[in-house]
XYZ file of C-alpha atoms in Angstrom:
750
model
C 70.529 -29.108 69.981
C 67.930 -31.560 68.778
C 68.952 -32.847 65.376
C 65.613 -31.978 63.885
C 65.370 -28.483 65.325
C 65.020 -25.423 63.146
C 67.105 -22.302 63.114
C 65.797 -18.775 63.420
C 64.923 -18.756 59.730
C 62.838 -21.855 59.993
C 65.344 -24.093 58.253
C 66.036 -27.519 59.580
C 69.308 -28.244 61.319
C 70.880 -31.314 59.706
C 74.220 -31.318 61.434
C 73.302 -34.176 63.731
C 70.950 -35.942 61.337
C 72.875 -39.181 61.625
C 71.853 -39.427 65.264
C 68.312 -38.341 64.640
C 65.424 -40.602 65.399
C 63.350 -39.844 62.341
C 60.255 -40.901 64.243
C 60.405 -37.639 66.197
C 60.722 -35.148 63.353
C 57.915 -32.650 63.769
C 55.870 -31.064 61.002
C 52.867 -28.797 60.787
C 50.383 -31.460 59.773
C 49.749 -34.973 60.942
C 52.450 -37.489 60.475
C 51.494 -41.104 60.148
C 54.174 -43.709 60.111
C 53.127 -46.739 58.203
C 54.016 -50.365 57.711
C 57.697 -50.811 58.387
C 58.469 -47.661 56.478
C 60.939 -46.544 59.046
C 62.396 -43.144 58.390
C 59.895 -41.948 55.788
C 58.833 -38.304 56.006
C 56.182 -36.632 53.897
C 54.546 -33.281 53.727
C 51.269 -32.624 55.472
C 49.652 -35.947 56.531
C 52.966 -37.679 56.705
C 53.452 -41.406 56.896
C 56.075 -43.904 57.618
C 54.769 -46.515 55.249
C 55.115 -50.185 54.391
C 58.772 -51.036 54.918
C 59.832 -48.198 52.669
C 62.806 -45.913 52.865
C 61.505 -42.957 50.916
C 61.408 -39.564 52.596
C 59.765 -36.226 52.043
C 59.450 -33.131 54.121
C 56.846 -30.633 55.147
C 57.274 -27.721 52.819
C 56.686 -25.150 55.495
C 59.872 -26.204 57.272
C 62.177 -26.696 54.356
C 62.823 -25.172 50.997
C 61.580 -27.194 48.142
C 63.449 -29.429 45.745
C 62.249 -28.819 42.251
C 62.189 -31.266 39.407
C 64.808 -29.494 37.377
C 63.933 -31.436 34.271
C 61.267 -28.814 33.733
C 63.643 -25.858 33.731
C 63.286 -23.124 31.131
C 65.724 -20.353 30.562
C 64.681 -16.954 31.674
C 65.782 -14.355 34.089
C 62.626 -12.348 34.557
C 62.221 -13.617 38.088
C 65.862 -13.450 39.014
C 65.837 -9.656 39.127
C 64.390 -9.549 42.616
C 66.587 -12.247 44.095
C 68.834 -11.257 46.941
C 72.215 -12.174 45.594
C 74.152 -10.236 48.174
C 74.399 -13.094 50.606
C 75.878 -15.300 47.944
C 78.751 -13.069 46.754
C 77.536 -14.114 43.365
C 76.011 -11.242 41.467
C 77.300 -10.804 37.975
C 79.540 -7.925 38.872
C 80.960 -8.847 42.235
C 81.427 -12.559 42.667
C 84.396 -13.360 44.868
C 87.051 -16.049 44.527
C 89.900 -16.956 46.863
C 93.467 -17.141 45.599
C 96.381 -17.464 47.919
C 94.262 -16.194 50.789
C 93.240 -13.098 48.797
C 89.675 -12.569 47.625
C 89.489 -11.659 43.939
C 86.473 -9.671 42.780
C 84.837 -10.763 39.522
C 84.015 -7.206 38.432
C 87.516 -5.942 39.181
C 89.099 -8.931 37.450
C 86.946 -8.442 34.370
C 87.795 -4.736 34.190
C 91.514 -5.401 34.540
C 91.342 -8.068 31.832
C 89.791 -5.725 29.269
C 92.235 -2.930 30.120
C 95.115 -5.394 29.808
C 93.857 -6.659 26.465
C 93.546 -3.118 25.092
C 97.055 -2.207 26.287
C 98.568 -5.478 25.093
C 97.563 -4.987 21.440
C 99.870 -1.979 20.816
C 102.619 -3.635 22.883
C 102.472 -6.702 20.627
C 102.618 -4.434 17.579
C 105.597 -2.423 18.848
C 107.597 -4.928 20.920
C 109.422 -8.042 19.615
C 108.716 -11.481 21.082
C 111.917 -12.480 22.912
C 113.890 -10.489 20.374
C 112.129 -12.009 17.381
C 110.817 -9.359 14.959
C 107.463 -10.326 13.542
C 106.197 -9.187 10.077
C 103.327 -7.133 11.500
C 105.432 -5.228 14.031
C 106.169 -1.539 13.662
C 108.700 0.636 15.412
C 109.358 4.367 15.274
C 111.188 6.978 17.262
C 109.802 6.923 20.774
C 107.871 3.653 20.363
C 109.956 2.000 23.082
C 108.887 4.660 25.581
C 105.217 4.205 24.643
C 105.621 0.480 25.262
C 107.299 1.274 28.591
C 104.359 3.432 29.695
C 101.796 0.826 28.624
C 103.816 -1.958 30.246
C 104.050 0.031 33.486
C 100.273 0.425 33.630
C 99.931 -3.310 33.097
C 102.474 -4.101 35.775
C 101.378 -1.689 38.501
C 97.602 -1.704 37.950
C 96.465 -4.813 36.103
C 98.778 -7.194 37.974
C 97.577 -6.353 41.478
C 95.499 -9.580 41.773
C 98.687 -11.591 41.286
C 100.704 -9.494 43.720
C 98.037 -9.844 46.396
C 97.750 -13.571 45.730
C 101.513 -14.039 45.877
C 101.642 -12.114 49.147
C 99.146 -14.533 50.644
C 101.060 -17.552 49.338
C 104.361 -16.290 50.715
C 102.756 -15.517 54.068
C 101.435 -19.076 54.099
C 104.918 -20.283 53.110
C 103.393 -21.991 50.059
C 104.522 -20.219 46.878
C 102.324 -21.537 44.067
C 100.677 -20.159 40.933
C 100.437 -16.530 42.041
C 104.044 -16.503 43.191
C 105.238 -17.982 39.910
C 103.264 -15.408 37.907
C 104.549 -12.561 40.081
C 108.119 -13.804 39.704
C 107.818 -13.965 35.928
C 106.196 -10.577 35.366
C 108.490 -8.849 37.890
C 111.626 -10.155 36.220
C 110.220 -9.327 32.768
C 109.294 -5.766 33.801
C 112.526 -4.925 35.639
C 114.712 -6.321 32.863
C 112.630 -4.535 30.210
C 113.193 -1.189 31.974
C 116.897 -1.938 31.900
C 116.587 -2.736 28.173
C 114.854 0.600 27.412
C 117.481 2.530 29.366
C 120.329 0.627 27.728
C 118.946 0.893 24.169
C 117.327 4.330 24.085
C 119.288 6.343 26.642
C 122.721 4.759 26.915
C 122.653 3.408 23.326
C 124.650 0.298 24.201
C 125.595 -2.259 21.586
C 124.534 -4.877 20.906
C 120.932 -3.958 21.741
C 119.340 -5.533 24.780
C 116.096 -7.458 24.174
C 113.138 -6.335 26.282
C 110.360 -8.643 27.503
C 107.303 -6.373 27.350
C 105.693 -8.799 24.868
C 105.987 -11.634 27.385
C 104.933 -9.391 30.277
C 101.731 -8.212 28.607
C 100.663 -11.577 27.188
C 101.280 -13.358 30.491
C 99.158 -10.833 32.390
C 96.333 -11.037 29.837
C 96.330 -14.827 29.722
C 96.424 -15.195 33.505
C 93.586 -12.724 33.986
C 91.646 -14.551 31.284
C 92.237 -17.897 32.990
C 90.910 -16.670 36.320
C 87.974 -14.969 34.625
C 87.087 -18.209 32.827
C 87.253 -20.122 36.096
C 85.018 -17.616 37.862
C 82.749 -17.292 34.840
C 82.148 -21.057 34.912
C 80.326 -20.363 38.160
C 78.128 -17.879 36.324
C 77.432 -20.409 33.574
C 76.463 -23.069 36.090
C 74.292 -20.497 37.806
C 72.551 -19.558 34.569
C 71.496 -23.178 34.173
C 69.908 -23.008 37.618
C 68.252 -19.702 36.730
C 66.046 -21.665 34.346
C 64.114 -22.731 37.429
C 62.680 -19.231 37.570
C 60.489 -20.007 34.576
C 58.540 -22.394 36.785
C 56.894 -19.295 38.190
C 54.221 -17.392 36.228
C 54.999 -13.884 35.003
C 52.032 -12.298 36.764
C 50.008 -12.788 39.937
C 46.618 -11.623 41.228
C 47.451 -9.413 44.218
C 44.660 -8.799 46.755
C 44.756 -5.263 48.160
C 41.952 -3.476 49.994
C 39.566 -6.282 49.029
C 40.371 -5.612 45.368
C 42.362 -7.815 43.012
C 44.909 -6.443 40.563
C 47.449 -8.119 38.316
C 51.101 -7.430 39.152
C 54.447 -8.846 38.100
C 55.534 -11.835 40.164
C 58.773 -9.982 40.919
C 56.739 -7.360 42.835
C 55.368 -9.878 45.347
C 56.588 -9.723 48.932
C 56.289 -11.950 51.970
C 52.986 -11.224 53.691
C 51.103 -10.298 50.512
C 47.758 -11.944 49.806
C 47.138 -13.369 46.341
C 44.297 -15.040 44.467
C 45.069 -18.206 42.486
C 42.427 -19.381 40.055
C 41.809 -22.903 38.772
C 44.529 -24.211 36.462
C 47.032 -21.426 37.210
C 50.620 -21.825 38.361
C 51.229 -20.818 41.957
C 53.535 -17.760 41.873
C 55.113 -18.060 45.335
C 55.322 -20.189 48.461
C 52.515 -19.533 50.899
C 49.658 -20.725 53.093
C 46.016 -21.025 52.038
C 43.660 -18.905 54.125
C 40.524 -19.228 52.019
C 39.263 -21.965 49.700
C 40.231 -25.534 48.915
C 41.666 -27.262 45.866
C 43.983 -30.013 44.683
C 47.529 -29.125 43.667
C 49.874 -30.910 41.277
C 53.354 -30.494 42.780
C 55.197 -32.694 40.283
C 57.140 -29.725 38.908
C 58.730 -29.079 42.260
C 58.663 -32.409 44.085
C 59.020 -34.821 41.181
C 56.009 -36.841 42.351
C 53.091 -37.013 39.929
C 50.207 -36.821 42.316
C 47.506 -34.319 43.148
C 47.391 -33.243 46.773
C 44.223 -31.989 48.421
C 44.714 -28.548 49.954
C 42.538 -26.555 52.331
C 42.904 -23.629 54.718
C 46.187 -23.554 56.663
C 47.854 -25.926 54.180
C 51.032 -24.754 52.498
C 51.534 -24.447 48.732
C 54.743 -24.276 46.725
C 55.643 -21.674 44.124
C 55.835 -23.331 40.718
C 53.242 -26.029 41.396
C 49.937 -26.078 39.478
C 46.569 -25.324 41.051
C 43.758 -27.752 40.295
C 40.072 -27.018 39.898
C 39.568 -24.818 42.960
C 40.074 -21.108 43.572
C 42.208 -20.277 46.609
C 43.545 -17.272 48.453
C 47.112 -17.541 49.713
C 49.266 -15.531 52.111
C 52.835 -15.465 50.763
C 55.550 -16.922 52.998
C 58.435 -17.045 50.533
C 59.403 -15.378 47.247
C 62.495 -15.483 45.019
C 64.891 -14.263 47.682
C 63.685 -16.680 50.365
C 62.589 -19.743 48.416
C 64.150 -22.685 46.686
C 65.927 -20.724 43.946
C 68.056 -18.772 46.403
C 69.080 -22.018 48.072
C 70.213 -23.556 44.792
C 72.206 -20.469 43.834
C 73.980 -20.652 47.178
C 74.636 -24.295 46.425
C 76.290 -23.425 43.108
C 78.506 -20.822 44.720
C 79.555 -23.302 47.384
C 80.342 -25.851 44.679
C 82.544 -23.560 42.651
C 84.488 -22.263 45.632
C 85.586 -25.770 46.581
C 89.158 -26.460 45.479
C 89.534 -29.826 43.794
C 92.531 -32.078 44.162
C 93.479 -31.537 40.527
C 93.447 -27.776 41.031
C 95.727 -28.273 43.970
C 97.878 -30.371 41.695
C 98.084 -27.421 39.281
C 99.213 -25.210 42.147
C 101.676 -27.890 43.183
C 103.087 -27.961 39.655
C 103.395 -24.159 39.788
C 105.151 -24.481 43.144
C 107.667 -26.925 41.681
C 108.227 -24.582 38.737
C 108.751 -21.656 41.110
C 111.522 -23.408 42.986
C 112.949 -25.024 39.854
C 113.126 -21.695 38.046
C 114.838 -20.018 41.001
C 117.355 -22.810 41.467
C 118.172 -23.135 37.756
C 118.353 -19.337 37.382
C 120.759 -18.979 40.314
C 122.955 -21.819 39.044
C 122.940 -20.336 35.511
C 123.782 -16.840 36.773
C 126.663 -17.992 38.960
C 128.037 -20.376 36.346
C 127.896 -17.987 33.383
C 129.174 -15.081 35.498
C 132.296 -17.099 36.180
C 132.626 -18.277 32.587
C 131.620 -15.260 30.477
C 130.859 -12.466 32.895
C 127.779 -10.845 34.381
C 126.714 -9.135 31.140
C 126.265 -12.573 29.528
C 124.817 -14.223 32.648
C 121.982 -11.746 33.208
C 120.145 -12.338 29.857
C 120.487 -16.102 30.313
C 119.087 -15.906 33.860
C 116.207 -13.703 32.775
C 115.410 -16.065 29.897
C 115.201 -18.976 32.329
C 112.758 -17.111 34.553
C 110.656 -15.882 31.630
C 110.380 -19.345 30.058
C 109.159 -20.701 33.405
C 106.192 -18.302 33.263
C 103.075 -20.468 33.141
C 101.137 -19.020 30.190
C 99.530 -22.374 29.351
C 99.452 -23.554 32.958
C 97.251 -20.617 33.856
C 94.620 -21.814 31.397
C 95.071 -25.554 31.874
C 92.590 -26.098 34.717
C 90.161 -23.147 34.269
C 89.389 -24.165 30.683
C 88.637 -27.734 31.764
C 86.501 -26.535 34.681
C 84.512 -24.246 32.409
C 84.014 -26.944 29.799
C 83.077 -29.562 32.411
C 80.556 -27.241 34.054
C 78.935 -26.494 30.716
C 78.717 -30.149 29.668
C 77.422 -31.168 33.100
C 74.614 -28.591 32.991
C 73.657 -29.688 29.485
C 73.403 -33.292 30.663
C 71.341 -32.600 33.761
C 74.186 -32.687 36.289
C 74.807 -30.089 38.977
C 78.335 -30.408 40.340
C 78.212 -29.043 43.890
C 81.716 -30.119 44.818
C 84.366 -30.445 42.105
C 86.563 -32.390 44.528
C 84.187 -35.305 44.050
C 84.960 -35.583 40.327
C 88.551 -36.627 40.769
C 87.520 -39.458 43.100
C 85.727 -41.294 40.291
C 88.758 -43.344 39.284
C 89.082 -44.659 42.844
C 85.410 -45.537 43.456
C 85.027 -49.228 44.334
C 81.436 -49.415 45.620
C 78.203 -47.715 44.583
C 75.797 -47.864 47.505
C 72.247 -46.802 46.689
C 68.805 -46.294 48.113
C 65.865 -48.153 46.544
C 62.592 -46.265 46.695
C 62.662 -43.033 44.716
C 66.206 -43.738 43.523
C 66.040 -47.043 41.667
C 62.246 -47.195 41.693
C 59.615 -44.584 40.882
C 58.109 -44.378 44.360
C 54.656 -44.556 42.762
C 52.694 -47.471 44.138
C 49.670 -49.288 42.832
C 47.550 -51.977 44.449
C 48.446 -55.366 42.997
C 46.147 -57.364 45.224
C 44.062 -57.412 48.396
C 42.044 -60.001 50.249
C 39.895 -60.666 53.292
C 41.083 -63.055 55.998
C 37.809 -62.864 57.956
C 34.485 -64.298 56.823
C 32.685 -61.297 58.308
C 34.227 -59.005 55.703
C 34.023 -59.169 51.928
C 37.147 -58.637 49.889
C 36.156 -55.137 48.732
C 35.286 -54.176 52.314
C 38.952 -54.633 53.247
C 40.010 -52.172 50.550
C 37.242 -49.778 51.625
C 38.358 -49.850 55.279
C 42.008 -49.319 54.335
C 41.137 -46.428 51.997
C 38.861 -44.841 54.596
C 41.580 -44.834 57.264
C 44.109 -43.563 54.691
C 41.899 -40.909 53.086
C 43.581 -37.963 54.817
C 47.045 -39.078 53.735
C 48.964 -38.064 50.622
C 51.698 -40.676 50.999
C 52.421 -42.638 47.778
C 51.160 -45.908 49.267
C 48.072 -44.237 50.666
C 47.553 -42.616 47.275
C 47.769 -46.066 45.664
C 45.110 -47.448 47.999
C 42.866 -44.441 47.391
C 43.273 -44.808 43.630
C 42.304 -48.500 43.797
C 39.218 -47.659 45.859
C 38.299 -44.948 43.366
C 38.591 -47.347 40.452
C 36.329 -49.762 42.310
C 33.920 -46.870 42.929
C 33.885 -47.603 46.639
C 32.175 -45.084 48.894
C 34.506 -44.265 51.782
C 33.402 -44.166 55.382
C 33.858 -41.265 57.771
C 36.759 -41.825 60.140
C 36.957 -40.488 63.663
C 40.152 -39.992 65.668
C 42.566 -41.188 63.001
C 46.033 -41.297 64.560
C 49.491 -42.495 63.750
C 51.057 -45.576 65.254
C 54.613 -44.297 65.404
C 56.888 -46.374 63.237
C 54.226 -48.821 62.106
C 51.080 -47.290 60.625
C 47.740 -45.694 61.389
C 44.557 -46.336 63.262
C 41.073 -44.956 62.790
C 37.567 -45.457 64.121
C 34.725 -46.299 61.717
C 31.214 -46.692 63.187
C 32.673 -47.255 66.659
C 35.014 -49.983 65.349
C 38.749 -49.246 65.603
C 40.886 -50.449 62.706
C 44.654 -50.527 62.357
C 46.533 -50.340 59.046
C 49.985 -51.658 59.943
C 52.978 -53.641 58.795
C 54.055 -57.164 59.628
C 56.612 -55.678 62.012
C 53.788 -54.291 64.139
C 52.057 -57.683 64.177
C 55.251 -59.393 65.278
C 56.005 -56.769 67.924
C 52.545 -57.135 69.443
C 52.266 -60.909 69.079
C 49.289 -60.679 66.742
C 48.864 -63.962 64.888
C 48.267 -63.976 61.133
C 48.473 -66.372 58.205
C 51.635 -65.315 56.376
C 51.081 -67.903 53.634
C 48.065 -65.985 52.328
C 50.237 -63.031 51.360
C 53.415 -64.918 50.499
C 52.823 -64.755 46.757
C 52.719 -60.951 46.906
C 55.830 -60.673 49.056
C 57.760 -62.891 46.653
C 56.951 -60.435 43.865
C 58.395 -57.538 45.852
C 55.154 -56.018 47.086
C 54.757 -54.070 50.313
C 51.899 -55.287 52.523
C 49.523 -53.346 54.750
C 47.547 -55.484 57.183
C 44.062 -54.473 58.353
C 43.558 -55.287 62.046
C 40.436 -55.211 64.230
C 40.458 -56.187 67.904
C 43.989 -57.623 67.600
C 42.875 -59.845 64.734
C 44.100 -59.580 61.150
C 41.029 -59.346 58.933
C 42.751 -58.658 55.608
C 45.651 -57.118 53.730
C 46.476 -54.841 50.795
C 49.549 -55.504 48.613
C 51.196 -52.695 46.645
C 54.152 -52.673 44.307
C 56.556 -50.042 43.048
C 57.925 -49.831 39.498
C 61.604 -49.730 38.585
C 62.903 -46.559 36.896
C 63.719 -47.059 33.242
C 67.403 -46.132 33.569
C 68.184 -48.129 36.708
C 69.169 -51.416 35.069
C 71.469 -49.797 32.504
C 73.125 -47.763 35.268
C 73.826 -50.911 37.304
C 75.207 -52.692 34.255
C 77.542 -49.788 33.428
C 78.846 -49.475 36.989
C 79.647 -53.180 37.015
C 81.487 -52.810 33.692
C 83.667 -50.148 35.344
C 84.586 -52.460 38.215
C 82.242 -50.690 40.641
C 80.164 -52.994 42.835
C 76.524 -51.865 43.303
C 75.014 -52.373 46.766
C 71.393 -51.696 47.708
C 70.791 -50.142 51.133
C 67.097 -49.818 51.948
C 64.649 -49.547 54.788
C 62.227 -51.763 52.858
C 61.541 -55.390 53.756
C 63.977 -58.042 52.583
C 61.551 -59.697 50.183
C 60.736 -56.489 48.313
C 64.382 -55.406 48.315
C 65.652 -58.755 47.006
C 63.045 -58.785 44.269
C 64.085 -55.365 42.949
C 67.757 -56.267 43.336
C 67.340 -59.473 41.333
C 65.603 -57.614 38.515
C 68.452 -55.089 38.379
C 71.316 -57.540 38.761
C 72.397 -56.322 42.215
C 73.874 -59.110 44.320
C 74.561 -57.257 47.575
C 71.456 -56.099 49.479
C 71.011 -54.657 52.969
C 67.340 -54.278 53.991
C 65.333 -52.931 56.949
C 67.905 -50.203 57.593
C 67.511 -47.071 59.679
C 69.394 -43.898 58.649
C 72.208 -44.639 61.069
C 72.398 -48.199 59.699
C 72.931 -46.874 56.184
C 75.673 -44.551 57.347
C 77.379 -47.375 59.227
C 77.322 -49.450 56.038
C 78.927 -46.597 54.118
C 81.655 -46.373 56.752
C 82.232 -50.125 56.673
C 82.527 -50.238 52.889
C 84.929 -47.276 52.983
C 87.370 -49.470 54.869
C 87.751 -51.454 51.656
C 87.680 -48.616 49.110
C 86.130 -45.363 47.969
C 82.331 -45.260 48.120
C 79.702 -43.546 45.983
C 76.227 -43.186 47.493
C 73.061 -42.452 45.489
C 69.891 -41.444 47.335
C 66.988 -39.040 47.596
C 65.466 -39.045 51.058
C 65.986 -37.538 54.491
C 67.261 -40.865 55.746
C 69.893 -40.795 52.988
C 71.405 -37.456 54.066
C 73.915 -38.898 56.565
C 75.095 -41.445 53.982
C 75.384 -38.833 51.232
C 77.565 -36.735 53.523
C 79.641 -39.662 54.746
C 80.376 -41.102 51.306
C 83.323 -40.118 49.121
C 80.881 -39.075 46.411
C 77.274 -38.320 47.317
C 74.825 -38.242 44.411
C 71.304 -36.933 45.076
C 68.221 -37.453 42.947
C 67.025 -33.965 41.965
C 63.400 -34.647 42.835
C 64.304 -35.888 46.298
C 64.201 -33.970 49.560
C 66.199 -30.780 49.990
C 68.094 -32.397 52.859
C 69.422 -35.028 50.462
C 70.264 -32.482 47.773
C 71.979 -30.252 50.311
C 74.097 -33.179 51.526
C 75.258 -34.344 48.095
C 78.297 -33.584 45.950
C 76.406 -34.049 42.691
C 72.721 -33.600 41.913
C 70.958 -35.452 39.099
C 68.590 -32.621 38.211
C 66.486 -34.810 35.911
C 66.181 -37.542 38.571
C 67.270 -40.141 36.016
C 69.571 -42.921 37.343
C 71.090 -43.232 33.877
C 72.644 -39.790 34.392
C 75.077 -41.497 36.785
C 76.604 -43.056 33.677
C 77.078 -39.611 32.146
C 78.583 -38.385 35.411
C 81.142 -41.178 35.607
C 82.120 -40.751 31.962
C 82.418 -36.965 32.290
C 84.425 -37.183 35.503
C 86.875 -39.682 34.024
C 87.341 -37.666 30.836
C 87.637 -34.378 32.737
C 90.323 -35.786 35.020
C 92.251 -37.144 32.039
C 92.081 -33.809 30.228
C 93.261 -31.922 33.301
C 96.318 -34.119 33.640
C 97.054 -33.757 29.915
C 96.740 -29.970 30.138
C 99.037 -29.798 33.132
C 101.660 -31.680 31.154
C 101.212 -29.451 28.111
C 101.176 -26.366 30.317
C 104.315 -27.095 32.306
C 105.926 -30.233 30.935
C 108.013 -28.448 28.346
C 109.884 -26.726 31.192
C 111.544 -30.042 32.014
C 113.533 -29.630 28.814
C 113.305 -25.872 28.247
C 114.705 -24.675 31.584
C 117.972 -26.651 31.477
C 118.471 -25.770 27.806
C 117.786 -22.090 28.442
C 120.326 -22.217 31.279
C 122.895 -23.575 28.816
C 123.365 -27.098 30.149
C 124.351 -28.252 26.621
C 126.311 -25.138 25.711
C 129.493 -27.236 25.621
C 127.988 -29.089 22.658
C 126.980 -25.894 20.936
C 123.321 -26.309 21.911
C 121.616 -23.469 23.763
C 117.901 -22.702 23.663
C 117.299 -19.533 21.716
C 114.780 -17.250 23.471
C 112.744 -17.099 20.260
C 112.437 -20.898 20.201
C 111.395 -20.850 23.852
C 108.721 -18.262 23.074
C 107.363 -20.321 20.193
C 107.208 -23.470 22.340
C 105.500 -21.530 25.105
C 102.907 -20.137 22.688
C 102.254 -23.528 21.128
C 101.675 -25.107 24.523
C 99.031 -22.449 25.258
C 97.236 -23.177 21.989
C 97.384 -26.933 22.611
C 95.949 -26.519 26.127
C 93.010 -24.524 24.752
C 92.308 -26.983 21.942
C 92.601 -29.948 24.288
C 89.998 -28.419 26.613
C 87.613 -27.878 23.713
C 87.769 -31.572 22.826
C 86.396 -32.562 26.257
C 83.110 -34.423 25.891
C 81.208 -37.358 27.346
C 82.312 -40.409 25.369
């Protein structure tokens, strides 16, 4: 399959993007490739411009990346979204444990039932034999506790049984197996205790473990609910995108216009959009012309001229024209659905630290079994089976991971919440734990470190037959059908000079280099220096040297194989770029610029930012090769925003996409900077480091006490008169749970 082909839904296939010649990507409108801007793609009249590496896509082929800095909370437009394909609606989101899919709605229901049943059990059953002041007992209370405990065990614990079954089948007993072991031992022994105490009336009384059984089930269900609910919280942050759409739309039906709720719109409907209104859905203009501000959804502050057969994006703002649009995409087929899928994908990914938690549970499972067997055999020989059984049960109960069950979910939930608040969308939690090992931060230039908004800094004539302003007029005339940032810069300069543009006939792209157009029977080329060199066209490089040294991109105007002038344009550096570079260097991470821009422009930006390693004039495959080469020496972070960055984002150990970049880049990344601010990388690194630290701390608090508690409970120091009392074990276990919760709450970006 061609790497740039589309699937049956019209979405681009990116699987083989790294091998894709970006020059051959097809879009609905013209594509003009300009001035050494290899690998740049833009909507509509697309260009490959001026040694740049910034990419955008035709909106009719791809879903649209919105500038999430403009999100507002609101769910009015989420009601009509098709959530079924995402397994993510609020009642039935699925999560995999031990090979078993757990349903969010079922888990939530079982948690509330468990909590309701646990309250009377706590009131009527002692904690490891320890009578608490608020407890009450009466004739028959033990049987009530037995009934309640049985419901908990046989109904509310099914998620753990199913999970344990999967783990055992996979020959990897982990968290679910440890939980199942603990609650099974607690339940079976507690039945024995009820029979012994209330039917056989043995003395001394046998302690039951219904208190431990019920609290363990409740806490474990709560932990899994929190983990799954963190997905919902991350999703609710994305739902704020829905407020980009207006509440109502003007629906055209039977040549009449009526106002309807945006949620009622369907693909194929015709709508009227008046001047100054927000566009309620993706579609194609079939009547009228206007200019549209797409900054809300593309991140680029520029008005784009639109006419019949041009596409428009839901959430963008109509200019001063009235247009009629045929809808091609609504909530369930547009950008919002894509992002929700992205969140679900992110949360389903198991991170290394989560695997570590399961590994800890696996160690505890085997440790508890081994210590319990040794304790049972030893004490059976020394004091008999009647003494050995309570000791063995105590060992297995103490190993139950009350705190361990909350250790990671609480951190995940807290991290997700903090990330959303700080403009970070974590698509793959696995990426977070790699932060401490990152050695290089490779990054794109245009649109990532710089604004991607160009202005003309100078232009001149190199032919006595043309005045200086005529050069700008010719360039603007040839570029007038383009909406590329550099073309926009030229057009803006011509507008400020109040130049009257000429009509252009047969304007065409010069693949990989620029454009050509015919004005009054004279053909003009607007190309890069690379085109001049490739075609042996002589030009005076010294005339433009001063602009190149300042980091400008140059477009040369050519007539009859003779350079008659040039236009120099410069980009501006994003405000947070320099501070981001400085912070990364302070963390021992080496920043490296990888760009398709010319060396002069790249070196100028790099010098201003303090970047010492620069690779310029790169194609997409060149960037990916650089990522691979740097990975030989350490973990690599890549930051980018364009189509040509997608292979590198995927290849890197941590891919970070600028939120206002192309959807290919966002879809390839592990983390998305929704506000498109480079300084958010600092927040990401700080959050990832702190989150990893807190997870490790919680795992120690959640399971570390077993290192001491298990041997003591087994009676390893009984010869010295020291044996862990079950009540002390219960107190330690409860304290560790409280500490884990409090530790998670203290997580913040420092």
